[in-house]
Amino acid sequence: MNTSSVVLAQPRGFCAGVRRAIGIVERALDLHGAPVYVRKEIVHNHHIVSELQRRGAVFVDSEEEVPEGAVCVFSAHGVSPGVRSAAADRQLDVIDATCPLVSKVHQEAVRFARDGRTILLVGHEGHEEVEGVLGEAPDRIIVIETEDDVRRLGLPDDTPVAVLTQTTLSFDETERVVEALRARFTDLITPGDDICYASQNRQNAVKDLARDNDLVLIVGSHNSSNSLRMVEVARDHGAAAHLVPDEEHLDLAWLKDVSSVGVSAGASAPEILVIGLVARLAELGFDQIGFQRGAAEDVVFSMPGRLADPVTGRIPSTPLAGEIAPAPGGKR
């Protein structure tokens, strides 16, 4: 390892669902003009929200705040049927930016509820994604987060249950919870792995960063679940690790006695913030830049058909999820 070096994770930053969601807001602004209302933050990153606000997006906490008949984008985290119904009552022109992987969890919740199963949703109480899924069958879904929650469940062990998970969780931590459920319940089914490919890939890359570097920095906002999980994963694998919303939040005390820094970014963090952090580290003497070998990502989610060009009928595409710009001075 070079003295005073930085290693950039691969993959890092935007996933396909985030690129699609941001692209939907940008396209809606192009087609409809400002303002375009967005229910909640389109993705959990303050830089992205600020940039879209500058272009004319208006972020609101509730569909009730949107003027009747106005364009309203639902965020990537998904919404409950109750929100959809309220939006319809207000005759909102809804554009749905829900990540397709989140939509899959919604569909599974509906199916298991229809089958009469109790649904155990592993996730963080109050998170927008969890609230949306919970709304699909509130009388049949119980939100749990830890192995202790499994022990506290007031259900007979032979209860027919199904397990779903929030898409942005720590894979290792979630697996421990699921194993505890398997050990307890005799009639348990799960449709497969709900944690999204991007979260898994970024967590795997962070494990390698933690093994090979003195310090791991994760670029992401404090309300970004997947970014926070990446910090936890790095710490669980032996590295000092911190969340860095941007280069202004870099604490120089973290660099004391550090010769190598691993840098990654949550799935909602833009590459420009990584570039800014790497540039700041270079100013501080960490000017040897290396790139990790990691999983390639080529997943692309298509935009809604209603955003097609009115003249050509073409639906705009979004960049590949694995497309990563090299940082200034970086070497491949």
mmCIF file of N, CA and C in Angstrom, residues 247-321:
data_model
loop_
_atom_site.group_PDB
_atom_site.id
_atom_site.type_symbol
_atom_site.label_atom_id
_atom_site.label_comp_id
_atom_site.label_asym_id
_atom_site.label_seq_id
_atom_site.Cartn_x
_atom_site.Cartn_y
_atom_site.Cartn_z
ATOM 1 N N GLU A 247 -17.074 17.084 1.163
ATOM 2 C CA GLU A 247 -15.713 17.319 1.646
ATOM 3 C C GLU A 247 -15.654 18.290 2.822
ATOM 4 N N GLU A 248 -16.674 19.154 2.939
ATOM 5 C CA GLU A 248 -16.695 20.106 4.046
ATOM 6 C C GLU A 248 -16.878 19.405 5.388
ATOM 7 N N HIS A 249 -17.377 18.184 5.367
ATOM 8 C CA HIS A 249 -17.615 17.438 6.607
ATOM 9 C C HIS A 249 -16.452 16.514 6.969
ATOM 10 N N LEU A 250 -15.351 16.587 6.244
ATOM 11 C CA LEU A 250 -14.186 15.764 6.560
ATOM 12 C C LEU A 250 -13.518 16.297 7.823
ATOM 13 N N ASP A 251 -13.402 15.467 8.826
ATOM 14 C CA ASP A 251 -12.771 15.835 10.095
ATOM 15 C C ASP A 251 -11.294 15.434 10.026
ATOM 16 N N LEU A 252 -10.413 16.417 10.126
ATOM 17 C CA LEU A 252 -8.977 16.132 9.984
ATOM 18 C C LEU A 252 -8.468 15.199 11.084
ATOM 19 N N ALA A 253 -9.155 15.171 12.209
ATOM 20 C CA ALA A 253 -8.726 14.278 13.290
ATOM 21 C C ALA A 253 -8.822 12.815 12.864
ATOM 22 N N TRP A 254 -9.713 12.512 11.933
ATOM 23 C CA TRP A 254 -9.853 11.136 11.470
ATOM 24 C C TRP A 254 -8.584 10.646 10.763
ATOM 25 N N LEU A 255 -7.789 11.581 10.232
ATOM 26 C CA LEU A 255 -6.632 11.219 9.413
ATOM 27 C C LEU A 255 -5.360 11.018 10.227
ATOM 28 N N LYS A 256 -5.424 11.245 11.514
ATOM 29 C CA LYS A 256 -4.240 11.095 12.363
ATOM 30 C C LYS A 256 -3.753 9.654 12.320
ATOM 31 N N ASP A 257 -2.475 9.472 12.014
ATOM 32 C CA ASP A 257 -1.823 8.161 11.951
ATOM 33 C C ASP A 257 -2.414 7.252 10.875
ATOM 34 N N VAL A 258 -3.060 7.828 9.882
ATOM 35 C CA VAL A 258 -3.648 7.072 8.776
ATOM 36 C C VAL A 258 -2.772 7.217 7.541
ATOM 37 N N SER A 259 -2.471 6.101 6.881
ATOM 38 C CA SER A 259 -1.678 6.164 5.654
ATOM 39 C C SER A 259 -2.487 5.780 4.424
ATOM 40 N N SER A 260 -3.644 5.120 4.619
ATOM 41 C CA SER A 260 -4.452 4.716 3.475
ATOM 42 C C SER A 260 -5.930 4.905 3.795
ATOM 43 N N VAL A 261 -6.642 5.490 2.844
ATOM 44 C CA VAL A 261 -8.064 5.780 3.025
ATOM 45 C C VAL A 261 -8.850 5.106 1.906
ATOM 46 N N GLY A 262 -9.841 4.318 2.276
ATOM 47 C CA GLY A 262 -10.760 3.760 1.297
ATOM 48 C C GLY A 262 -11.977 4.657 1.191
ATOM 49 N N VAL A 263 -12.418 4.939 -0.015
ATOM 50 C CA VAL A 263 -13.549 5.839 -0.232
ATOM 51 C C VAL A 263 -14.606 5.138 -1.072
ATOM 52 N N SER A 264 -15.850 5.201 -0.600
ATOM 53 C CA SER A 264 -16.975 4.722 -1.390
ATOM 54 C C SER A 264 -18.114 5.721 -1.244
ATOM 55 N N ALA A 265 -19.240 5.408 -1.875
ATOM 56 C CA ALA A 265 -20.388 6.304 -1.826
ATOM 57 C C ALA A 265 -21.659 5.481 -1.856
ATOM 58 N N GLY A 266 -22.655 5.941 -1.111
ATOM 59 C CA GLY A 266 -23.950 5.285 -1.099
ATOM 60 C C GLY A 266 -24.631 5.376 -2.450
ATOM 61 N N ALA A 267 -25.676 4.574 -2.626
ATOM 62 C CA ALA A 267 -26.328 4.458 -3.927
ATOM 63 C C ALA A 267 -27.056 5.727 -4.354
ATOM 64 N N SER A 268 -27.242 6.674 -3.436
ATOM 65 C CA SER A 268 -27.896 7.931 -3.796
ATOM 66 C C SER A 268 -26.935 9.110 -3.828
ATOM 67 N N ALA A 269 -25.635 8.849 -3.715
ATOM 68 C CA ALA A 269 -24.634 9.919 -3.680
ATOM 69 C C ALA A 269 -24.006 10.113 -5.060
ATOM 70 N N PRO A 270 -24.029 11.340 -5.593
ATOM 71 C CA PRO A 270 -23.458 11.590 -6.922
ATOM 72 C C PRO A 270 -21.937 11.588 -6.914
ATOM 73 N N GLU A 271 -21.355 11.246 -8.044
ATOM 74 C CA GLU A 271 -19.900 11.153 -8.164
ATOM 75 C C GLU A 271 -19.202 12.479 -7.911
ATOM 76 N N ILE A 272 -19.875 13.594 -8.173
ATOM 77 C CA ILE A 272 -19.239 14.893 -7.965
ATOM 78 C C ILE A 272 -18.838 15.084 -6.500
ATOM 79 N N LEU A 273 -19.590 14.483 -5.585
ATOM 80 C CA LEU A 273 -19.242 14.589 -4.168
ATOM 81 C C LEU A 273 -18.022 13.734 -3.840
ATOM 82 N N VAL A 274 -17.889 12.593 -4.498
ATOM 83 C CA VAL A 274 -16.694 11.763 -4.335
ATOM 84 C C VAL A 274 -15.474 12.511 -4.855
ATOM 85 N N ILE A 275 -15.621 13.125 -6.014
ATOM 86 C CA ILE A 275 -14.517 13.883 -6.606
ATOM 87 C C ILE A 275 -14.077 15.000 -5.657
ATOM 88 N N GLY A 276 -15.039 15.696 -5.053
ATOM 89 C CA GLY A 276 -14.699 16.762 -4.120
ATOM 90 C C GLY A 276 -13.949 16.245 -2.908
ATOM 91 N N LEU A 277 -14.364 15.094 -2.370
ATOM 92 C CA LEU A 277 -13.680 14.526 -1.209
ATOM 93 C C LEU A 277 -12.271 14.080 -1.576
ATOM 94 N N VAL A 278 -12.124 13.436 -2.717
ATOM 95 C CA VAL A 278 -10.799 12.975 -3.142
ATOM 96 C C VAL A 278 -9.863 14.162 -3.371
ATOM 97 N N ALA A 279 -10.375 15.239 -3.937
ATOM 98 C CA ALA A 279 -9.563 16.438 -4.144
ATOM 99 C C ALA A 279 -9.108 17.021 -2.809
ATOM 100 N N ARG A 280 -10.001 17.026 -1.825
ATOM 101 C CA ARG A 280 -9.636 17.538 -0.501
ATOM 102 C C ARG A 280 -8.596 16.639 0.150
ATOM 103 N N LEU A 281 -8.735 15.338 0.020
ATOM 104 C CA LEU A 281 -7.736 14.421 0.569
ATOM 105 C C LEU A 281 -6.386 14.622 -0.102
ATOM 106 N N ALA A 282 -6.398 14.882 -1.412
ATOM 107 C CA ALA A 282 -5.141 15.131 -2.126
ATOM 108 C C ALA A 282 -4.442 16.370 -1.580
ATOM 109 N N GLU A 283 -5.207 17.413 -1.270
ATOM 110 C CA GLU A 283 -4.631 18.623 -0.684
ATOM 111 C C GLU A 283 -3.952 18.326 0.649
ATOM 112 N N LEU A 284 -4.446 17.313 1.332
ATOM 113 C CA LEU A 284 -3.919 16.947 2.651
ATOM 114 C C LEU A 284 -2.814 15.900 2.558
ATOM 115 N N GLY A 285 -2.373 15.603 1.328
ATOM 116 C CA GLY A 285 -1.249 14.687 1.138
ATOM 117 C C GLY A 285 -1.617 13.293 0.710
ATOM 118 N N PHE A 286 -2.904 12.994 0.639
ATOM 119 C CA PHE A 286 -3.344 11.670 0.185
ATOM 120 C C PHE A 286 -3.556 11.734 -1.329
ATOM 121 N N ASP A 287 -2.441 11.760 -2.048
ATOM 122 C CA ASP A 287 -2.500 12.058 -3.478
ATOM 123 C C ASP A 287 -2.167 10.871 -4.374
ATOM 124 N N GLN A 288 -2.003 9.700 -3.787
ATOM 125 C CA GLN A 288 -1.810 8.488 -4.581
ATOM 126 C C GLN A 288 -3.165 7.790 -4.711
ATOM 127 N N ILE A 289 -3.729 7.809 -5.919
ATOM 128 C CA ILE A 289 -5.086 7.325 -6.120
ATOM 129 C C ILE A 289 -5.075 5.938 -6.761
ATOM 130 N N GLY A 290 -5.779 5.015 -6.153
ATOM 131 C CA GLY A 290 -5.921 3.680 -6.716
ATOM 132 C C GLY A 290 -7.390 3.318 -6.865
ATOM 133 N N PHE A 291 -7.667 2.310 -7.688
ATOM 134 C CA PHE A 291 -9.040 1.881 -7.939
ATOM 135 C C PHE A 291 -9.187 0.407 -7.609
ATOM 136 N N GLN A 292 -10.206 0.101 -6.836
ATOM 137 C CA GLN A 292 -10.508 -1.269 -6.461
ATOM 138 C C GLN A 292 -11.094 -2.023 -7.656
ATOM 139 N N ARG A 293 -10.786 -3.298 -7.735
ATOM 140 C CA ARG A 293 -11.468 -4.156 -8.697
ATOM 141 C C ARG A 293 -12.720 -4.697 -8.022
ATOM 142 N N GLY A 294 -13.869 -4.539 -8.668
ATOM 143 C CA GLY A 294 -15.105 -4.981 -8.037
ATOM 144 C C GLY A 294 -16.133 -5.388 -9.070
ATOM 145 N N ALA A 295 -17.327 -5.654 -8.595
ATOM 146 C CA ALA A 295 -18.409 -6.121 -9.463
ATOM 147 C C ALA A 295 -18.806 -5.038 -10.459
ATOM 148 N N ALA A 296 -18.953 -5.432 -11.712
ATOM 149 C CA ALA A 296 -19.450 -4.503 -12.736
ATOM 150 C C ALA A 296 -20.973 -4.487 -12.685
ATOM 151 N N GLU A 297 -21.547 -3.310 -12.896
ATOM 152 C CA GLU A 297 -22.998 -3.171 -12.897
ATOM 153 C C GLU A 297 -23.460 -2.606 -14.233
ATOM 154 N N ASP A 298 -24.398 -3.304 -14.861
ATOM 155 C CA ASP A 298 -24.925 -2.818 -16.138
ATOM 156 C C ASP A 298 -26.455 -2.788 -16.136
ATOM 157 N N VAL A 299 -27.028 -2.753 -14.932
ATOM 158 C CA VAL A 299 -28.489 -2.722 -14.810
ATOM 159 C C VAL A 299 -29.013 -1.337 -15.198
ATOM 160 N N VAL A 300 -30.055 -1.317 -16.001
ATOM 161 C CA VAL A 300 -30.717 -0.065 -16.376
ATOM 162 C C VAL A 300 -32.223 -0.279 -16.252
ATOM 163 N N PHE A 301 -32.903 0.626 -15.561
ATOM 164 C CA PHE A 301 -34.357 0.580 -15.457
ATOM 165 C C PHE A 301 -34.948 1.629 -16.399
ATOM 166 N N SER A 302 -35.908 1.223 -17.196
ATOM 167 C CA SER A 302 -36.483 2.136 -18.183
ATOM 168 C C SER A 302 -37.353 3.195 -17.517
ATOM 169 N N MET A 303 -37.477 4.320 -18.202
ATOM 170 C CA MET A 303 -38.313 5.415 -17.727
ATOM 171 C C MET A 303 -39.776 5.118 -18.056
ATOM 172 N N PRO A 304 -40.721 5.722 -17.327
ATOM 173 C CA PRO A 304 -42.142 5.523 -17.649
ATOM 174 C C PRO A 304 -42.463 5.977 -19.071
ATOM 175 N N GLY A 305 -43.334 5.221 -19.743
ATOM 176 C CA GLY A 305 -43.688 5.533 -21.120
ATOM 177 C C GLY A 305 -44.299 6.911 -21.289
ATOM 178 N N ARG A 306 -44.944 7.418 -20.263
ATOM 179 C CA ARG A 306 -45.604 8.713 -20.378
ATOM 180 C C ARG A 306 -44.607 9.869 -20.492
ATOM 181 N N LEU A 307 -43.307 9.593 -20.259
ATOM 182 C CA LEU A 307 -42.280 10.625 -20.388
ATOM 183 C C LEU A 307 -41.622 10.606 -21.764
ATOM 184 N N ALA A 308 -42.220 9.858 -22.693
ATOM 185 C CA ALA A 308 -41.680 9.793 -24.053
ATOM 186 C C ALA A 308 -41.724 11.167 -24.716
ATOM 187 N N ASP A 309 -40.814 11.374 -25.658
ATOM 188 C CA ASP A 309 -40.792 12.622 -26.422
ATOM 189 C C ASP A 309 -42.095 12.751 -27.206
ATOM 190 N N PRO A 310 -42.795 13.875 -27.082
ATOM 191 C CA PRO A 310 -44.104 14.011 -27.746
ATOM 192 C C PRO A 310 -44.017 14.005 -29.272
ATOM 193 N N VAL A 311 -42.841 14.270 -29.823
ATOM 194 C CA VAL A 311 -42.671 14.302 -31.273
ATOM 195 C C VAL A 311 -42.191 12.950 -31.801
ATOM 196 N N THR A 312 -41.111 12.444 -31.212
ATOM 197 C CA THR A 312 -40.500 11.211 -31.715
ATOM 198 C C THR A 312 -41.089 9.956 -31.066
ATOM 199 N N GLY A 313 -41.694 10.109 -29.885
ATOM 200 C CA GLY A 313 -42.207 8.947 -29.176
ATOM 201 C C GLY A 313 -41.137 8.161 -28.451
ATOM 202 N N ARG A 314 -39.895 8.639 -28.498
ATOM 203 C CA ARG A 314 -38.801 7.922 -27.838
ATOM 204 C C ARG A 314 -38.849 8.133 -26.331
ATOM 205 N N ILE A 315 -38.585 7.065 -25.597
ATOM 206 C CA ILE A 315 -38.479 7.152 -24.143
ATOM 207 C C ILE A 315 -37.013 7.395 -23.808
ATOM 208 N N PRO A 316 -36.705 8.478 -23.088
ATOM 209 C CA PRO A 316 -35.299 8.763 -22.785
ATOM 210 C C PRO A 316 -34.686 7.661 -21.935
ATOM 211 N N SER A 317 -33.419 7.415 -22.144
ATOM 212 C CA SER A 317 -32.720 6.394 -21.370
ATOM 213 C C SER A 317 -31.942 7.065 -20.250
ATOM 214 N N THR A 318 -31.527 6.264 -19.284
ATOM 215 C CA THR A 318 -30.672 6.753 -18.214
ATOM 216 C C THR A 318 -29.311 6.089 -18.355
ATOM 217 N N PRO A 319 -28.226 6.723 -17.851
ATOM 218 C CA PRO A 319 -26.890 6.136 -17.970
ATOM 219 C C PRO A 319 -26.794 4.811 -17.240
ATOM 220 N N LEU A 320 -25.817 4.013 -17.624
ATOM 221 C CA LEU A 320 -25.601 2.736 -16.959
ATOM 222 C C LEU A 320 -25.292 2.952 -15.491
ATOM 223 N N ALA A 321 -25.849 2.069 -14.645
ATOM 224 C CA ALA A 321 -25.654 2.208 -13.200
ATOM 225 C C ALA A 321 -24.190 2.076 -12.813
#
